[in-house]
Coordinates of C-alpha atoms and ligand atoms in Angstrom, one line a residue:
M1117 CA -5.1 -27.7 31.4
A1118 CA -4.3 -25.9 28.2
F1119 CA -7.1 -25.2 25.8
Y1120 CA -7.1 -27.2 22.5
Y1121 CA -8.9 -26.0 19.4
E1122 CA -10.9 -28.9 17.8
E1123 CA -10.1 -27.8 14.2
P1124 CA -6.6 -27.3 12.7
S1125 CA -6.0 -23.6 11.8
R1126 CA -6.1 -23.1 8.1
T1127 CA -4.6 -20.8 5.4
F1128 CA -6.2 -19.2 2.4
N1129 CA -4.7 -21.8 0.1
E1130 CA -6.9 -24.5 1.7
Y1131 CA -10.1 -22.8 0.5
L1132 CA -12.0 -22.3 -2.7
L1133 CA -15.2 -20.5 -3.5
V1134 CA -18.1 -22.5 -5.1
P1135 CA -19.8 -20.2 -7.6
G1136 CA -23.5 -19.2 -7.2
H1137 CA -26.0 -18.0 -9.8
T1138 CA -24.9 -15.0 -11.8
P1139 CA -27.8 -12.8 -12.9
A1140 CA -27.3 -11.0 -16.2
S1141 CA -27.1 -7.7 -14.3
C1142 CA -24.0 -8.8 -12.4
I1143 CA -21.0 -7.7 -14.4
P1144 CA -17.6 -6.7 -13.1
T1145 CA -17.9 -3.0 -14.1
K1146 CA -21.0 -2.7 -11.9
V1147 CA -19.3 -4.1 -8.8
S1148 CA -18.7 -1.7 -5.9
L1149 CA -15.7 -2.4 -3.7
K1150 CA -16.5 0.3 -1.2
T1151 CA -16.0 -0.8 2.3
P1152 CA -16.0 0.8 5.8
L1153 CA -12.6 1.6 7.4
V1154 CA -13.7 2.8 10.8
R1155 CA -16.3 1.9 13.4
Y1156 CA -19.9 3.3 13.0
R1157 CA -23.5 2.6 14.0
K1158 CA -24.4 0.5 11.0
G1159 CA -28.0 1.1 9.8
E1160 CA -28.2 4.4 11.7
E1161 CA -25.4 6.5 10.1
E1162 CA -23.0 6.5 7.2
C1163 CA -19.5 5.2 8.0
P1164 CA -17.4 8.4 8.5
L1165 CA -14.4 7.0 6.6
S1166 CA -14.7 4.3 3.9
L1167 CA -12.2 2.9 1.4
N1168 CA -13.2 2.7 -2.3
I1169 CA -11.2 -0.5 -2.7
P1170 CA -10.6 -3.0 0.1
M1171 CA -6.8 -2.7 0.1
V1172 CA -4.3 -0.9 2.3
S1173 CA -0.5 -1.1 2.2
A1174 CA 1.5 -2.4 5.2
I1175 CA 3.0 -0.3 7.9
M1176 CA 6.5 -1.1 6.7
A1177 CA 9.6 0.8 5.7
A1178 CA 9.9 -1.3 2.5
V1179 CA 6.4 -0.5 1.5
S1180 CA 4.6 2.6 2.7
D1181 CA 6.1 6.0 2.2
D1182 CA 4.5 9.2 0.7
R1183 CA 5.0 8.1 -2.9
M1184 CA 3.2 4.8 -2.3
A1185 CA 0.5 6.6 -0.3
V1186 CA -0.3 9.0 -3.3
A1187 CA -0.3 6.1 -5.8
L1188 CA -2.6 3.9 -3.7
A1189 CA -5.0 6.7 -2.7
T1190 CA -5.3 7.6 -6.4
E1191 CA -6.6 4.0 -7.0
G1192 CA -9.1 4.2 -4.0
G1193 CA -7.0 2.5 -1.3
L1194 CA -4.9 3.8 1.6
S1195 CA -1.3 3.6 2.9
F1196 CA -0.2 3.6 6.5
I1197 CA 3.1 5.5 6.5
Y1198 CA 5.6 3.5 8.4
G1199 CA 6.3 4.4 12.0
N1200 CA 9.8 3.1 12.5
Q1201 CA 11.4 6.5 11.8
T1202 CA 11.7 9.8 13.7
I1203 CA 8.5 11.6 14.5
E1204 CA 9.6 14.5 12.4
D1205 CA 10.4 12.3 9.3
Q1206 CA 7.1 10.5 9.6
A1207 CA 5.1 13.7 10.0
A1208 CA 6.9 15.2 7.0
M1209 CA 5.9 12.2 4.9
V1210 CA 2.3 12.6 5.9
S1211 CA 2.4 16.3 5.2
R1212 CA 3.8 15.7 1.7
V1213 CA 0.9 13.4 0.9
K1214 CA -1.6 16.0 2.2
Q1215 CA 0.1 18.8 0.2
H1216 CA 0.5 16.7 -2.9
K1217 CA -1.6 18.4 -5.6
A1218 CA -2.8 15.8 -8.0
G1219 CA -1.0 16.5 -11.3
F1220 CA 1.6 18.7 -9.7
V1221 CA 4.7 16.6 -9.0
V1222 CA 7.6 17.3 -6.8
S1223 CA 10.2 15.3 -8.8
D1224 CA 11.8 12.4 -7.0
A1225 CA 14.2 11.9 -9.9
T1226 CA 16.0 15.2 -10.1
L1227 CA 19.5 15.4 -11.7
S1228 CA 22.5 17.6 -11.1
P1229 CA 24.5 18.8 -14.2
D1230 CA 27.6 16.8 -13.3
M1231 CA 25.9 13.5 -13.1
T1232 CA 26.7 10.9 -15.8
L1233 CA 24.5 9.1 -18.3
D1234 CA 25.1 6.0 -16.3
Q1235 CA 23.6 7.6 -13.2
V1236 CA 20.6 8.9 -15.2
L1237 CA 19.9 5.3 -16.4
E1238 CA 20.2 4.0 -12.9
L1239 CA 17.7 6.6 -11.6
K1240 CA 15.4 5.9 -14.4
E1241 CA 15.4 2.2 -13.5
A1242 CA 14.9 2.9 -9.8
T1243 CA 12.1 5.4 -10.1
G1244 CA 10.4 4.4 -13.4
H1245 CA 10.5 8.1 -14.5
S1246 CA 11.9 8.9 -18.0
T1247 CA 11.6 12.7 -17.7
M1248 CA 14.0 14.2 -15.2
P1249 CA 14.5 17.9 -14.4
V1250 CA 18.1 19.1 -13.9
T1251 CA 18.7 21.6 -11.2
D1252 CA 21.9 23.4 -10.0
D1253 CA 22.0 21.3 -6.7
G1254 CA 20.2 18.2 -7.9
E1255 CA 17.4 19.0 -5.4
P1256 CA 13.7 19.0 -6.5
H1257 CA 13.5 22.8 -5.8
G1258 CA 16.9 23.9 -7.1
K1259 CA 17.4 26.4 -9.9
L1260 CA 16.2 24.9 -13.1
L1261 CA 19.0 24.2 -15.6
G1262 CA 17.3 21.8 -18.0
V1263 CA 15.4 18.6 -18.5
V1264 CA 16.6 15.1 -19.6
T1265 CA 14.2 12.8 -21.5
E1266 CA 14.8 9.7 -23.5
R1267 CA 15.1 11.9 -26.6
D1268 CA 18.2 13.5 -25.2
Y1269 CA 20.5 10.5 -25.4
R1270 CA 21.3 7.7 -27.8
L1271 CA 22.9 4.8 -26.0
S1272 CA 24.4 3.4 -29.1
R1273 CA 26.4 6.6 -29.8
M1274 CA 27.1 8.0 -26.4
S1275 CA 29.6 7.1 -23.6
L1276 CA 28.0 6.2 -20.2
D1277 CA 30.4 8.8 -18.7
A1278 CA 28.7 11.7 -20.7
K1279 CA 27.8 14.5 -18.3
V1280 CA 24.1 15.6 -18.0
V1281 CA 25.1 19.2 -18.7
D1282 CA 26.3 18.2 -22.2
F1283 CA 23.2 16.3 -23.4
M1284 CA 20.2 17.8 -21.4
T1285 CA 17.8 20.1 -23.1
P1286 CA 18.9 23.4 -21.6
R1287 CA 16.8 25.9 -19.8
E1288 CA 16.7 28.4 -22.7
K1289 CA 15.1 25.8 -25.0
L1290 CA 12.4 24.8 -22.4
I1291 CA 8.9 26.1 -22.2
V1292 CA 8.1 26.8 -18.5
A1293 CA 5.2 28.4 -16.7
P1294 CA 4.9 30.3 -13.4
A1295 CA 4.3 28.4 -10.2
E1296 CA 0.8 29.8 -9.8
T1297 CA -0.4 28.2 -13.1
S1298 CA -3.5 26.1 -12.6
L1299 CA -3.6 22.5 -13.8
K1300 CA -6.0 23.4 -16.5
E1301 CA -3.7 26.2 -17.8
A1302 CA -0.7 23.9 -17.6
N1303 CA -2.5 21.3 -19.6
D1304 CA -3.5 23.9 -22.2
I1305 CA 0.2 24.9 -22.6
I1306 CA 1.2 21.2 -22.8
W1307 CA -1.3 20.6 -25.7
E1308 CA -0.6 23.9 -27.5
H1309 CA 3.1 23.3 -27.6
K1310 CA 2.9 19.5 -28.1
L1311 CA 4.9 18.9 -24.9
N1312 CA 5.1 15.9 -22.6
S1313 CA 6.0 17.9 -19.5
L1314 CA 5.9 21.4 -18.3
P1315 CA 8.1 22.6 -15.4
L1316 CA 6.6 25.3 -13.1
V1317 CA 9.1 27.8 -11.7
D1318 CA 9.1 30.6 -9.2
A1319 CA 10.3 34.2 -9.7
E1320 CA 14.0 33.1 -9.2
D1321 CA 13.6 30.3 -11.7
R1322 CA 13.6 27.6 -9.1
L1323 CA 11.7 24.5 -9.9
V1324 CA 8.5 24.2 -7.9
Y1325 CA 6.6 21.4 -9.7
M1326 CA 6.7 19.3 -12.8
T1327 CA 3.4 18.7 -14.6
F1328 CA 2.9 15.9 -17.1
R1329 CA 0.5 15.3 -19.9
K1330 CA -0.4 11.9 -18.6
D1331 CA -1.0 13.1 -15.1
Y1332 CA -3.7 15.5 -16.2
D1333 CA -5.4 12.7 -18.1
S1334 CA -5.1 10.2 -15.3
H1335 CA -6.5 12.6 -12.8
K1336 CA -9.8 12.6 -14.8
D1337 CA -9.5 8.8 -15.0
N1338 CA -9.4 8.0 -11.3
P1339 CA -13.0 8.1 -10.1
L1340 CA -12.2 6.0 -7.0
E1341 CA -9.4 8.3 -5.6
M1342 CA -9.5 8.8 -1.9
L1343 CA -9.9 12.5 -1.2
D1344 CA -10.8 14.5 1.9
A1345 CA -13.2 17.4 2.0
E1346 CA -10.5 19.7 0.7
K1347 CA -9.6 17.4 -2.1
R1348 CA -6.4 16.2 -0.5
Y1349 CA -5.4 12.6 -0.6
I1350 CA -6.4 10.5 2.5
V1351 CA -3.4 9.0 4.3
G1352 CA -2.9 6.8 7.4
A1353 CA 0.1 6.4 9.7
G1354 CA 1.5 3.7 12.0
I1355 CA 2.1 4.4 15.6
N1356 CA 3.6 2.4 18.5
S1357 CA 2.5 2.0 22.1
R1358 CA 5.5 3.8 23.6
D1359 CA 5.9 7.4 22.2
Y1360 CA 2.2 8.1 21.3
A1361 CA 2.0 11.2 23.5
E1362 CA 4.6 12.9 21.2
R1363 CA 4.0 11.1 17.9
V1364 CA 0.2 11.3 17.7
P1365 CA 0.0 15.1 18.0
A1366 CA 2.7 15.5 15.3
L1367 CA 0.9 13.2 12.9
V1368 CA -2.5 14.8 13.5
E1369 CA -1.0 18.2 13.0
A1370 CA 0.5 17.0 9.7
G1371 CA -2.9 15.9 8.6
A1372 CA -3.0 12.1 9.0
D1373 CA -6.6 10.9 8.5
V1374 CA -6.3 7.6 10.4
L1375 CA -3.8 6.0 12.7
C1376 CA -3.0 2.4 13.4
I1377 CA -1.1 0.9 16.3
D1378 CA 1.5 -1.3 14.7
S1379 CA 2.3 -4.4 16.7
S1380 CA 2.8 -8.1 15.9
E1381 CA 0.5 -9.0 18.8
G1382 CA -2.2 -6.6 19.9
F1383 CA -4.2 -8.3 22.7
S1384 CA -2.4 -6.2 25.3
D1385 CA -2.9 -3.5 27.9
W1386 CA -0.4 -1.3 26.0
Q1387 CA -2.8 -1.1 23.0
K1388 CA -5.7 -0.3 25.3
M1389 CA -3.7 2.4 27.0
T1390 CA -2.8 3.9 23.7
I1391 CA -6.4 4.0 22.5
E1392 CA -7.5 5.5 25.8
W1393 CA -4.9 8.2 25.5
V1394 CA -6.1 9.1 22.0
R1395 CA -9.8 9.2 23.2
E1396 CA -8.9 11.3 26.2
H1397 CA -7.1 13.9 24.1
Y1398 CA -9.0 13.8 20.8
G1399 CA -12.4 12.1 21.6
N1400 CA -13.6 10.4 18.4
D1401 CA -12.0 13.0 16.1
V1402 CA -8.9 10.9 15.7
K1403 CA -9.5 7.5 14.2
I1404 CA -7.3 4.7 15.4
G1405 CA -7.0 1.0 14.5
A1406 CA -5.4 -1.6 16.6
G1407 CA -4.1 -5.2 16.4
N1408 CA -3.0 -7.8 15.5
V1409 CA -5.3 -10.4 17.0
V1410 CA -6.3 -13.9 15.8
D1411 CA -9.3 -14.8 17.9
R1412 CA -12.7 -13.7 19.3
E1413 CA -11.2 -12.6 22.7
G1414 CA -8.5 -10.5 21.1
F1415 CA -11.1 -8.8 18.9
R1416 CA -13.5 -8.1 21.8
F1417 CA -10.7 -6.7 23.9
L1418 CA -9.7 -4.1 21.3
A1419 CA -13.3 -3.3 20.2
E1420 CA -14.2 -2.7 23.8
A1421 CA -11.1 -0.6 24.3
G1422 CA -12.5 1.6 21.5
A1423 CA -10.4 0.6 18.4
D1424 CA -11.9 2.0 15.2
F1425 CA -10.8 -1.1 13.3
V1426 CA -9.1 -4.3 14.2
K1427 CA -6.3 -6.0 12.3
V1428 CA -6.1 -9.8 12.1
G1429 CA -3.1 -12.0 11.6
I1430 CA -0.1 -13.3 13.4
G1431 CA 2.7 -15.2 11.7
G1432 CA 1.2 -15.3 8.2
G1433 CA 3.3 -12.5 6.6
S1434 CA 5.6 -13.5 3.8
I1435 CA 8.7 -12.2 5.6
C1436 CA 7.5 -13.3 9.0
I1437 CA 9.2 -16.0 11.2
T1438 CA 7.2 -15.3 14.3
R1439 CA 5.7 -18.8 14.3
E1440 CA 9.1 -20.3 14.0
T1441 CA 10.8 -18.2 16.6
K1442 CA 8.0 -17.9 19.2
G1443 CA 5.5 -20.6 18.3
I1444 CA 2.8 -17.9 18.2
G1445 CA 0.2 -17.5 15.5
R1446 CA -2.8 -19.0 13.7
G1447 CA -3.6 -19.9 10.1
Q1448 CA -4.8 -16.6 8.4
A1449 CA -8.0 -18.0 7.1
T1450 CA -9.1 -19.5 10.4
A1451 CA -8.2 -16.3 12.3
T1452 CA -10.1 -14.1 9.8
I1453 CA -13.2 -16.3 9.9
E1454 CA -13.3 -16.3 13.8
V1455 CA -12.7 -12.6 14.1
A1456 CA -15.3 -11.8 11.5
K1457 CA -17.8 -13.8 13.6
A1458 CA -16.8 -11.9 16.7
R1459 CA -17.3 -8.6 14.9
D1460 CA -20.8 -9.6 13.8
E1461 CA -21.6 -10.8 17.3
Y1462 CA -20.3 -7.5 18.7
F1463 CA -22.5 -5.6 16.2
E1464 CA -25.6 -7.6 17.2
E1465 CA -25.0 -6.7 20.8
T1466 CA -24.0 -3.1 20.6
G1467 CA -25.2 -1.8 17.2
I1468 CA -21.6 -0.8 16.5
Y1469 CA -19.8 -2.2 13.5
V1470 CA -16.0 -2.4 14.0
P1471 CA -14.4 -3.2 10.6
I1472 CA -11.7 -5.9 10.5
C1473 CA -8.6 -6.1 8.3
S1474 CA -6.9 -9.4 7.3
D1475 CA -3.2 -8.6 7.5
G1476 CA -0.5 -10.7 5.9
G1477 CA -0.3 -13.9 4.0
I1478 CA -2.0 -12.7 0.8
V1479 CA 0.0 -14.5 -1.9
Y1480 CA -2.3 -14.7 -4.9
D1481 CA -5.0 -12.2 -5.9
H1482 CA -7.7 -14.7 -5.2
H1483 CA -6.6 -14.7 -1.5
I1484 CA -8.0 -11.2 -1.3
S1485 CA -11.4 -12.5 -2.6
L1486 CA -11.3 -15.3 -0.1
A1487 CA -10.5 -12.9 2.8
L1488 CA -13.4 -10.7 1.8
A1489 CA -15.7 -13.7 1.5
M1490 CA -14.6 -14.9 5.0
G1491 CA -15.7 -11.6 6.4
S1492 CA -12.7 -9.3 6.2
D1493 CA -13.8 -5.7 5.4
F1494 CA -10.4 -4.9 3.8
V1495 CA -6.9 -6.4 3.6
M1496 CA -3.4 -5.2 4.3
L1497 CA -0.6 -6.2 2.0
G1498 CA 3.2 -5.9 2.2
R1499 CA 4.8 -8.2 -0.3
Y1500 CA 2.2 -7.3 -3.0
F1501 CA 3.0 -3.5 -2.9
A1502 CA 6.7 -3.9 -2.3
R1503 CA 7.1 -5.2 -5.9
F1504 CA 6.0 -2.0 -7.5
D1505 CA 7.9 1.1 -8.8
E1506 CA 6.2 3.2 -6.0
S1507 CA 7.6 1.2 -3.1
P1508 CA 10.6 2.9 -1.3
S1509 CA 12.9 -0.1 -1.6
S1510 CA 15.7 -0.5 -4.1
K1511 CA 15.3 -2.3 -7.4
V1512 CA 18.1 -4.7 -8.0
V1513 CA 19.1 -7.4 -10.5
V1514 CA 19.3 -10.9 -9.0
N1515 CA 20.5 -13.7 -11.3
G1516 CA 19.5 -11.6 -14.3
T1517 CA 16.0 -10.8 -13.1
Y1518 CA 14.7 -7.5 -11.7
M1519 CA 13.8 -7.8 -8.1
K1520 CA 12.8 -5.3 -5.3
E1521 CA 14.2 -5.5 -1.8
Y1522 CA 11.6 -6.4 0.9
W1523 CA 12.3 -6.8 4.6
G1524 CA 10.2 -7.4 7.7
E1525 CA 9.8 -4.9 10.4
G1526 CA 11.1 -7.5 12.8
S1527 CA 14.2 -8.2 10.8
A1528 CA 17.7 -7.2 11.9
R1529 CA 17.6 -4.7 9.0
A1530 CA 14.5 -2.8 10.2
R1531 CA 15.4 -3.1 13.9
N1532 CA 11.8 -2.1 14.7
W1533 CA 11.9 -3.8 18.0
G1534 CA 9.1 -1.5 19.3
R1535 CA 6.7 -3.4 17.2
Y1536 CA 7.3 -6.4 19.4
D1537 CA 7.2 -4.5 22.6
L1538 CA 6.2 -6.3 25.8
G1539 CA 7.0 -3.5 28.2
G1540 CA 9.9 -3.1 30.5
K1541 CA 13.5 -2.2 29.5
K1542 CA 14.8 -4.1 26.6
S1543 CA 18.4 -5.1 26.5
L1544 CA 18.1 -8.2 24.2
S1545 CA 16.1 -8.8 21.1
F1546 CA 15.6 -11.5 18.5
E1547 CA 14.5 -11.4 14.9
E1548 CA 10.9 -12.1 13.9
G1549 CA 11.3 -11.3 10.2
V1550 CA 13.7 -11.7 7.3
D1551 CA 15.3 -9.6 4.6
S1552 CA 14.4 -10.7 1.1
Y1553 CA 13.9 -10.0 -2.6
V1554 CA 10.5 -10.1 -4.4
P1555 CA 10.1 -10.0 -8.2
Y1556 CA 9.8 -6.5 -9.6
A1557 CA 6.3 -6.1 -11.1
G1558 CA 6.1 -2.6 -12.6
S1559 CA 3.6 0.1 -11.7
L1560 CA 1.0 -0.1 -9.0
K1561 CA -1.7 1.2 -11.3
D1562 CA -1.2 -1.5 -13.9
N1563 CA -1.1 -4.3 -11.4
I1564 CA -3.9 -3.2 -9.2
A1565 CA -6.2 -2.9 -12.2
V1566 CA -5.8 -6.6 -12.9
T1567 CA -6.1 -7.6 -9.2
L1568 CA -9.4 -5.6 -8.9
L1569 CA -10.8 -7.1 -12.1
K1570 CA -10.1 -10.6 -10.7
I1571 CA -11.9 -9.7 -7.4
R1572 CA -14.9 -8.2 -9.3
S1573 CA -15.1 -11.2 -11.6
T1574 CA -15.0 -13.7 -8.6
M1575 CA -17.8 -11.6 -6.9
C1576 CA -19.9 -11.8 -10.1
N1577 CA -19.3 -15.6 -10.2
C1578 CA -20.9 -15.7 -6.8
G1579 CA -23.7 -13.3 -7.9
A1580 CA -22.6 -10.3 -5.7
L1581 CA -22.3 -6.6 -6.6
T1582 CA -21.1 -5.4 -3.2
I1583 CA -18.8 -6.8 -0.5
P1584 CA -21.5 -7.4 2.1
E1585 CA -23.6 -9.2 -0.6
F1586 CA -20.5 -11.3 -1.5
R1587 CA -20.0 -12.2 2.1
D1588 CA -23.7 -13.3 2.4
K1589 CA -23.7 -15.3 -0.8
A1590 CA -20.2 -16.8 -0.7
K1591 CA -20.0 -20.6 -0.4
L1592 CA -16.6 -21.6 0.8
T1593 CA -15.1 -25.1 0.7
V1594 CA -12.0 -26.6 2.2
V1595 CA -9.9 -28.4 -0.4
S1596 CA -7.9 -31.5 0.1
S1597 CA -4.2 -31.4 -0.6
T1598 CA -4.7 -33.5 -3.8
S1599 CA -7.2 -31.0 -5.2
I1600 CA -4.7 -28.2 -4.5
V1601 CA -2.5 -29.9 -7.1
E1602 CA -5.4 -30.1 -9.5
G1603 CA -6.0 -26.3 -9.0
G1604 CA -2.7 -25.4 -10.8
A1605 CA -1.5 -26.3 -14.3
H1606 CA -0.8 -30.1 -14.1
D1607 CA 0.2 -33.0 -16.3
V1608 CA 1.4 -30.7 -19.0
L1609 CA 5.0 -29.5 -19.7
L1610 CA 5.0 -25.7 -19.4
K1611 CA 6.5 -24.0 -22.4
D1612 CA 8.2 -21.3 -20.4
K1613 CA 9.9 -23.9 -18.2
T1614 CA 11.0 -25.9 -21.2
P1615 CA 13.9 -24.1 -22.9
Y1616 CA 15.3 -26.7 -25.4
V1617 CA 12.9 -27.9 -28.0
S1618 CA 13.7 -29.1 -31.5
K1619 CA 11.1 -29.4 -34.2
V1620 CA 10.1 -32.8 -35.7
R1621 CA 8.4 -32.8 -39.1
Ligands
IMP3133 P1 2.7 -9.9 3.5 O1 1.7 -9.1 2.8 O2 2.4 -11.4 3.5 O3 4.1 -9.6 3.1 O4 2.6 -9.5 5.1 C1 2.8 -8.2 5.5 C2 2.5 -8.1 7.0 O5 3.4 -8.9 7.7 C3 2.5 -6.7 7.6 O6 1.4 -6.0 7.4 C4 2.8 -7.1 9.1 O7 1.6 -7.4 9.8 C5 3.6 -8.3 9.0 N1 5.0 -8.1 9.3 C6 5.8 -7.1 8.8 N2 7.1 -7.3 9.2 C7 7.1 -8.4 9.9 C8 8.2 -9.1 10.5 O8 9.4 -8.8 10.5 N3 7.8 -10.3 11.2 C9 6.5 -10.7 11.2 N4 5.5 -10.1 10.6 C10 5.8 -8.9 9.9

């Protein structure tokens, strides 16, 4: 007879935290969000790889490329570069993150001289960059011909057909520096000449990097950035359970710091075989996470197979239709709570702590706090990051509002059928995800600052200065459907939803 769970499976929205005593010493600026990323002998050794904030970006083509990885590592988190691309392309992305020198930017908004003002504006919208170098071939390392900034065009006076070559600040008027210039020297030149940017060029006058006044400042302002021993950004990469024998060596060679098997359902022999292959060829030098699972048995299977961390969640993702198409899944809160218990039980038995990651279904910032309180060591988010300038997807206007495209890895658009691999030859597939729009939200930096402040504030309300302390002190309560209504604004007419108002004296 089938097994029945006694309790319904629940989502984050069905829980709230009841505050505890807040000592005067407990203020948001003192909260540490450091959290382990990979397995270790807790109490006997330091975790070999920790995150400085408990957030990683999803293994998705609409979310995690090299630009996202640099932006998130700067803030203390980590991206897993998506795996549904050729091995060469994925390794190149990893390599670009590892070679990225903070403050030295390989421009992703480079112009060619024959582009029009209209195209410049489009690129500015899409990338969020207002300073764009002009090169002979429009490539980031072409011969430098000039720079376009907002000061070079006046929209009220110029035609949108105007050519870049006719309004850019030309090369002869630019101050540039040689490619070998250090960041400190570049910054001195920027200040001395009151510049906003300084192109670095090689002996043939080809553009190598752009340096910006704000980047130098922000570098000093990012105490949480995730750097390796050689001061390069830390980056992860997604893999699958089919081509690992070729993909893993290329990613390791490119410098990936941690891998994760990307699958919608990870309680399988294929994941075990993938982990075993990595252990056989790299021992414990290569870190590899696995998943996704939603119960104790799934966690134990992967922990015993040697996974460095285990991802939790099936069917909760915003773009996910797995529950509708296959009837597989579990409420994200229930799954997180059960797997966290299994992790603690495994630790009690073995002395080995295997971090868990709640993946998918985070809608509001407070869901991150709930996931941490329920025992998640960190969370993975797709929709959240897809909304930012740094995500690889296109920014579009939908009904007069800026949106970003966001599609599931199981959608017909991604065609990442390997993520749903159940072995054998595949001739037929069906979708487990949708293609969608999400509201454009601006820069990652601005948004994540607010999100983290909310998490830190919630932790202080519960009297906690660290994530483990938060977990110990958290008091969680299930809310009734009526009190969910009470939790939002209610019984008032919202001004921003009330367009027509006439004044009465
Ligand atoms: P979100 O943060 O709620 O948008 O969820 C992101 C997570 O959804 C990812 O990290 C994946 O685990 C999962 N996911 C990505 N693409 C698909 C899909 O097409 N179908 C089902 N789940 C998906």
